[in-house]
Coordinates of C-alpha atoms in Angstrom, one line a residue:
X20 CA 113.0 67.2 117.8
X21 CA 109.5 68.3 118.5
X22 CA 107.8 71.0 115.9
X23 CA 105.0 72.0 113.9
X24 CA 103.9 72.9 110.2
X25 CA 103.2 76.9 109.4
X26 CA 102.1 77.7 106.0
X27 CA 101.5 81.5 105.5
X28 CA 99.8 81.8 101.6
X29 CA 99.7 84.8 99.8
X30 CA 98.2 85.8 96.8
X31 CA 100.9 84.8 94.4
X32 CA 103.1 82.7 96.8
X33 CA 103.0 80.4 99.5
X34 CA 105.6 80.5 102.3
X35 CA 106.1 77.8 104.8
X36 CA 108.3 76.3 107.6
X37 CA 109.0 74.0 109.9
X38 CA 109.4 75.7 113.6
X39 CA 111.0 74.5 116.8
X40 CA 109.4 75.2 120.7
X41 CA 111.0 78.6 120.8
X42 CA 109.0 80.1 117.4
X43 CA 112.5 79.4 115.6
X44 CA 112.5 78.5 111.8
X45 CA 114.0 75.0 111.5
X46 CA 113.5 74.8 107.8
X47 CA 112.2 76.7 105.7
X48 CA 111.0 76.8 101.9
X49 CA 108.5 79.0 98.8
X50 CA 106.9 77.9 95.9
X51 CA 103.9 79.5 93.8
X52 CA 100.4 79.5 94.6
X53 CA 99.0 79.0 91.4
X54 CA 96.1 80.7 91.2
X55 CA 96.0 80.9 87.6
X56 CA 94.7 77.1 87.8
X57 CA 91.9 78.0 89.9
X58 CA 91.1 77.5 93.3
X59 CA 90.9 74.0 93.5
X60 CA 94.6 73.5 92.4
X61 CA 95.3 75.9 95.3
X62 CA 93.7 74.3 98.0
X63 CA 95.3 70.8 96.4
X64 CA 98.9 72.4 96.4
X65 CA 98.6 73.6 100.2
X66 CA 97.9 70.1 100.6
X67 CA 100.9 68.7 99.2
X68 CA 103.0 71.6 100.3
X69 CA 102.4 70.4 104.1
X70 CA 102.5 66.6 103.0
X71 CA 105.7 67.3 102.1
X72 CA 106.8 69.7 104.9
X73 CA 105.7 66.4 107.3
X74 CA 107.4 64.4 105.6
X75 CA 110.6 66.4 105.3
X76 CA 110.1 66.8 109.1
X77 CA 109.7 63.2 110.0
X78 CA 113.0 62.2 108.0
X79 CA 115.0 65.1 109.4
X80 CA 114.0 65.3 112.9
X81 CA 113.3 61.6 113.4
X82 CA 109.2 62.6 114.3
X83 CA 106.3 64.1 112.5
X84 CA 105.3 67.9 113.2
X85 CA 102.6 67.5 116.3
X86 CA 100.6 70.3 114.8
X87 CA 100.1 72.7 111.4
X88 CA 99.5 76.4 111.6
X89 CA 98.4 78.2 108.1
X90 CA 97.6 81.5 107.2
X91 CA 95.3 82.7 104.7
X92 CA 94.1 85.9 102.9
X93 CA 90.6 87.3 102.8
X94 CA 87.4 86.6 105.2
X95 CA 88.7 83.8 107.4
X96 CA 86.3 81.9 110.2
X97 CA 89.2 80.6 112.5
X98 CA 86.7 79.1 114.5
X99 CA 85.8 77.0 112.2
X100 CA 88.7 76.6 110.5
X101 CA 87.0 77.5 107.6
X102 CA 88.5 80.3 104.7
X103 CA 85.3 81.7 104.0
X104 CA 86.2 84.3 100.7
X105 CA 89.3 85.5 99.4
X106 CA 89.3 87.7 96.1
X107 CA 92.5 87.0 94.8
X108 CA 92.5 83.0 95.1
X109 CA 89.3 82.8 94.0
X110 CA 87.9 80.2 97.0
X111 CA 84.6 80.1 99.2
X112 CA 83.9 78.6 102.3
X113 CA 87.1 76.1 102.0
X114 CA 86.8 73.9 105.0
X115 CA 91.2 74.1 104.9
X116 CA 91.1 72.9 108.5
X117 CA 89.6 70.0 108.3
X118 CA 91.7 69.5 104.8
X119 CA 94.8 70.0 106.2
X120 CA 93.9 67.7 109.7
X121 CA 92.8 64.5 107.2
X122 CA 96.2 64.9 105.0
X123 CA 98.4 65.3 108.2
X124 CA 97.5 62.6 110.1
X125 CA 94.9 64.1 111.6
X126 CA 97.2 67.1 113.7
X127 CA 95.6 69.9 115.6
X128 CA 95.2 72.3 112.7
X129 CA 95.1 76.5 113.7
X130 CA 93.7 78.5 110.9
X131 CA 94.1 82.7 111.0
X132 CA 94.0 85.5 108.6
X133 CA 97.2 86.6 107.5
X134 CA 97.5 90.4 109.0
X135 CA 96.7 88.9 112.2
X136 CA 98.9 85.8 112.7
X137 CA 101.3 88.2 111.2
X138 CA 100.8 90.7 113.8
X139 CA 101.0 87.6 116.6
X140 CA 104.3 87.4 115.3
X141 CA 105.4 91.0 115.3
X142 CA 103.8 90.9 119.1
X143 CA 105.0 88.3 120.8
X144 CA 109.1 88.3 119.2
X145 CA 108.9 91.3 117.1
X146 CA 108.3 94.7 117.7
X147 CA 105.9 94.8 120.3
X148 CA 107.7 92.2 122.3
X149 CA 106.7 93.1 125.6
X150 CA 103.8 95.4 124.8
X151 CA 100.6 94.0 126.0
X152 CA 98.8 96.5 123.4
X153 CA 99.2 96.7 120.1
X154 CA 98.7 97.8 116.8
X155 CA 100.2 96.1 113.6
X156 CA 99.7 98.0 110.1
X157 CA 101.1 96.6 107.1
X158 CA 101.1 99.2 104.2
X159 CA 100.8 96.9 100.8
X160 CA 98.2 96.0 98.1
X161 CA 96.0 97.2 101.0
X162 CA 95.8 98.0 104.7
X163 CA 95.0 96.1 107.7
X164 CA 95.5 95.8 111.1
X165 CA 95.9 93.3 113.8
X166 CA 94.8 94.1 117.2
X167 CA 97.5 93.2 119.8
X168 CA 95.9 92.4 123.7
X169 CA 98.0 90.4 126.1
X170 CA 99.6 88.1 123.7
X171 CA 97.0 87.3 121.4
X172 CA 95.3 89.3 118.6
X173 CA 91.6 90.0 118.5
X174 CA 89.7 88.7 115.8
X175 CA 86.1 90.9 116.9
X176 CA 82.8 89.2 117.1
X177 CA 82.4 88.1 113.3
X178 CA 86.2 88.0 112.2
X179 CA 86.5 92.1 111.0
X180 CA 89.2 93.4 113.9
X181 CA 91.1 95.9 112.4
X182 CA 90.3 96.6 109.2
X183 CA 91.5 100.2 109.6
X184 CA 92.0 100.5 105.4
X185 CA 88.4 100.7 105.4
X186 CA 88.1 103.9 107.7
X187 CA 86.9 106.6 105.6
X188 CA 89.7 109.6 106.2
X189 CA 88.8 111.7 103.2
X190 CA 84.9 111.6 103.1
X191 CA 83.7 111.9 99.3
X192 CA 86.9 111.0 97.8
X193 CA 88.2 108.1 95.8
X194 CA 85.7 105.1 95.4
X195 CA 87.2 102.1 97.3
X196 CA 86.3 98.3 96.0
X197 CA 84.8 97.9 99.7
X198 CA 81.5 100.5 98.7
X199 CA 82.6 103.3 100.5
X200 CA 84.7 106.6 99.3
X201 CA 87.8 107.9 100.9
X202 CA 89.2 104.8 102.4
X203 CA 92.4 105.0 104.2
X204 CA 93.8 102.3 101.4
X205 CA 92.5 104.3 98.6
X206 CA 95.6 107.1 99.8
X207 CA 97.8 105.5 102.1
X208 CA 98.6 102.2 100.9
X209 CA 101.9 101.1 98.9
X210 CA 99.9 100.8 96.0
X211 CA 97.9 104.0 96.2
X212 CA 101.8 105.8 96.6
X213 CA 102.4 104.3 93.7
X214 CA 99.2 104.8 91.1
X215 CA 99.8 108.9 92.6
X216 CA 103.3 108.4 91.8
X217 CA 103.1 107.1 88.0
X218 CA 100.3 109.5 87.9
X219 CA 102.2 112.5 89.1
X220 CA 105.7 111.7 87.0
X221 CA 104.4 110.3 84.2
X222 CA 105.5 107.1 84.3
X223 CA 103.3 104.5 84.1
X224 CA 105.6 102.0 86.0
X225 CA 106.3 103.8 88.8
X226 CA 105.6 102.3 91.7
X227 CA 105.9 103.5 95.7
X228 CA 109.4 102.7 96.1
X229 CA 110.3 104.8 93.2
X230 CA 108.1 107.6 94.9
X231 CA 110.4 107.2 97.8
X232 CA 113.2 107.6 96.1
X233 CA 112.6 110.7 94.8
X234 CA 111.0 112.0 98.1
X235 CA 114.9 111.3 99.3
X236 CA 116.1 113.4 95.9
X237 CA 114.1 116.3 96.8
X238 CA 111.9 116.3 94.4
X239 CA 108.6 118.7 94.8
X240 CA 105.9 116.4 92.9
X241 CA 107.1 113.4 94.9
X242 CA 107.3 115.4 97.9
X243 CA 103.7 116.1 97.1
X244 CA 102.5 113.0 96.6
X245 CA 104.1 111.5 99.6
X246 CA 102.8 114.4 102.1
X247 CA 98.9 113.6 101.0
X248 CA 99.7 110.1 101.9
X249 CA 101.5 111.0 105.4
X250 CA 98.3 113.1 106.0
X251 CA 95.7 110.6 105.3
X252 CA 98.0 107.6 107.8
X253 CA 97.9 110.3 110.4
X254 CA 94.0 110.6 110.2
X255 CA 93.5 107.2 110.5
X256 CA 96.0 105.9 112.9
X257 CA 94.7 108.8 115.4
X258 CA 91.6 107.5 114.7
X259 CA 92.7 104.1 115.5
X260 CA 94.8 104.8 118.6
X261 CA 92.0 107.2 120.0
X262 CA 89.4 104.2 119.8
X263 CA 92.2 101.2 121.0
X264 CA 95.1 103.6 122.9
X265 CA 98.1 101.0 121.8
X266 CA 101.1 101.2 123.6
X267 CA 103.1 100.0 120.5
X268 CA 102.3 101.1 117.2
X269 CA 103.6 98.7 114.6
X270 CA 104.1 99.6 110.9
X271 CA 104.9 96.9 108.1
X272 CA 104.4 96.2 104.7
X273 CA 105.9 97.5 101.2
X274 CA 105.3 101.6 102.7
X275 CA 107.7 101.1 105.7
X276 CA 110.6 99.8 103.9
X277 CA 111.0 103.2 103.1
X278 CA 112.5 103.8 106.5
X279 CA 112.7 107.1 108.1
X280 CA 111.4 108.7 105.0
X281 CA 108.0 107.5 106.0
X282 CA 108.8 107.2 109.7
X283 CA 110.2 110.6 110.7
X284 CA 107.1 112.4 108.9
X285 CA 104.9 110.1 109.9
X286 CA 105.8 110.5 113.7
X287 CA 105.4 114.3 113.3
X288 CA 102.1 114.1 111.8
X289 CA 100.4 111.4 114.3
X290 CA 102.2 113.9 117.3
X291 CA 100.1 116.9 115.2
X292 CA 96.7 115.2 115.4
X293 CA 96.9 113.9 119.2
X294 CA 95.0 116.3 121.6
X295 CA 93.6 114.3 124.7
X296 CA 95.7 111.3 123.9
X297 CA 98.2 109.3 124.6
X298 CA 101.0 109.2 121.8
X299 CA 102.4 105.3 121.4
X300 CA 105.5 104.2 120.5
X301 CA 105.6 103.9 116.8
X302 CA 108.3 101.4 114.9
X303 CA 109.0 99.6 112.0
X304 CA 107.8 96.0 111.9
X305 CA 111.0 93.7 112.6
X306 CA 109.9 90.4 111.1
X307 CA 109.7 91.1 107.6
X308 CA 108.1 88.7 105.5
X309 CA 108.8 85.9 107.6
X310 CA 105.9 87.2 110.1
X311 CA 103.3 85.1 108.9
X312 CA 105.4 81.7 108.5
X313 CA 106.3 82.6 112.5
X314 CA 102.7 83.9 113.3
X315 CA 101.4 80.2 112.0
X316 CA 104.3 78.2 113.9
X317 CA 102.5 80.3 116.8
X318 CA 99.5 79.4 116.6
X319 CA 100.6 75.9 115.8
X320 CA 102.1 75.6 119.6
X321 CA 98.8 77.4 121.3
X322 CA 96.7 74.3 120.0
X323 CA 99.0 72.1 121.8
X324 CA 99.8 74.4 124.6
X325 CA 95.9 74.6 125.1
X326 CA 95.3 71.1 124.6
X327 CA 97.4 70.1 127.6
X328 CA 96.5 73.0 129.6
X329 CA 92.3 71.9 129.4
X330 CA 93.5 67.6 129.5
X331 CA 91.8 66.4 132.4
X332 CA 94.1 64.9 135.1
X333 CA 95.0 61.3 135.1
X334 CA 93.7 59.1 137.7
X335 CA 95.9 58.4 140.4
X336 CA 97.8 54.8 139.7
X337 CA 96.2 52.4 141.1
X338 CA 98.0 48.2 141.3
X339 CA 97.3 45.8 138.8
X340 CA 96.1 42.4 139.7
X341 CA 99.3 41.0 139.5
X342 CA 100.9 43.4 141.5
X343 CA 98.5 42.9 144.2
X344 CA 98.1 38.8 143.9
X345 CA 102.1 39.6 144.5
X346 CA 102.4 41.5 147.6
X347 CA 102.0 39.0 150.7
X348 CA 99.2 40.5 152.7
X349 CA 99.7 41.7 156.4
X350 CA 99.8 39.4 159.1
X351 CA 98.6 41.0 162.2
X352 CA 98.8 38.9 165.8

């Protein structure tokens, strides 16, 4: 059966699968990143982790995978296949294409950053199915974005689409690690909940789900804590949706599985801000944390899909000597 390789790799973990023509996992399997040994044992175990998802495949499916998606955290050049920086693995300008290509048997090999082949996912057989705009925003550690047009997701000129965690909604305020103050991230993210959370309750292990919790309780500090978040999304999505007008707004991460405890405010909010335009749709993400394991098996089938699209034609069949030294010639009276 044909398929490909798509690795998505986190910060702690690295996710991977084998998947089928129709983006369907056939297979699929976790282990650790092991950062803690540096970045050259992380780069060497997403090298064996796909040598032995071919493998696997070859056995099982009578065939090796025809192509490898990964992706990757960080500052990523997908046009060079190259992951340029990524904070929390520790790596710089890791050629990972080319890695991955010589270790596989020399596949097509797609590289992408993580938000965005996560956000491919969620656009082409999650929530935006169907939508040819869209914005993804996951809600975790950080935020990003992915940029839905048409299918694909824009990476800008220099690989920076999206970052919509870095637009400044409360000018002046909390220092960000990116050099500004008042990032989005700094107030809206699952981890910002959170640090106002333990902050606010006194518990130094609180974290956002707990805040959620006791937003669902009734409880006024969480309430509070919860509303200065809503607020801060709501300034920058507007922002975001004024500059892009999505049809589909897509929200992921750690923050959404809150549900409709983040949803229904957040919906009122966003409706609040809008003046001149157009409100999108806005919905959960659908693909949980198997986005970016489906996102790579995406990108996986492009190369090839491309590869025989831009083929040049075959030349038209023409007889081999023995064919010809075998056909009598014509005999014409």
């Amino acid at each position: 059966m044909r398929h490909v390789i798509a690795l998505d790799v986190g910060g702690t973990g690295m996710k991977a699968a084998l998947a089928g023509p129709g983006g369907e996992l056939l297979h699929q399997a976790r282990r650790a990143t092991g950062r803690e040994r540096g970045p050259e044992a992380v780069v060497a175990g997403i090298l064996d982790f796909a040598a032995e998802l071919r493998a696997y495949g070859a056995d099982r499916f009578g065939e090796p995978a025809r192509a490898a998606g990964v992706a990757v955290p960080g500052i990523v050049d997908a046009e060079r296949g190259v992951a340029v920086y990524a904070a929390n693995l520790g790596w710089h300008d890791v050629p990972l294409r080319t890695l991955l290509a010589e270790r596989l048997g020399s596949v097509p090999v797609a590289l992408g950053h993580d938000v965005r082949t996560g956000g491919l996912a969620e656009g082409r057989i999650g929530a935006g199915r169907g939508a040819d705009r869209f914005l993804f925003v996951p809600l975790g550690t950080g935020i990003a974005g992915a940029i839905g047009i048409d299918g694909r997701v824009e990476a800008g000129a220099h690989g920076f689409a999206g970052e919509i965690g870095h637009v400044v909604v409360r000018p002046g305020g909390l220092a960000c690690p990116c050099g500004q103050r008042g990032c989005l991230e700094r107030f809206a993210s699952a981890s910002a909940v959170g640090q106002a959370w333990a902050r606010a309750s006194g518990d130094p292990e609180a974290d956002a789900a707990d805040c959620a919790k006791a937003v669902e309780s009734g409880d006024a500090r969480a309430l509070a804590v919860w509303r200065d978040a809503v607020d801060a999304l709501a300034d920058g999505l507007v922002t975001a949706l004024t500059l892009l007008d999505p049809r589909v707004l897509i929200i992921g991460g750690g923050l959404a599985e809150a549900g409709e405890t983040l949803f229904s405010p957040l919906r009122d909010a966003v409706r609040r801000r809008v003046t001149f335009q157009r409100l999108p749709e806005i919905v959960p993400a659908a693909l949980g944390d198997t986005a970016g394991c489906l996102g790579a098996g995406l990108m996986a089938w492009d190369l090839l899909d491309t590869a025989v699209s831009t083929a040049p034609a075959s030349p038209a069949p023409t007889a081999s000597p023995a064919a010809t030294a075998a056909t009598p010639p014509e005999v014409t009276t």
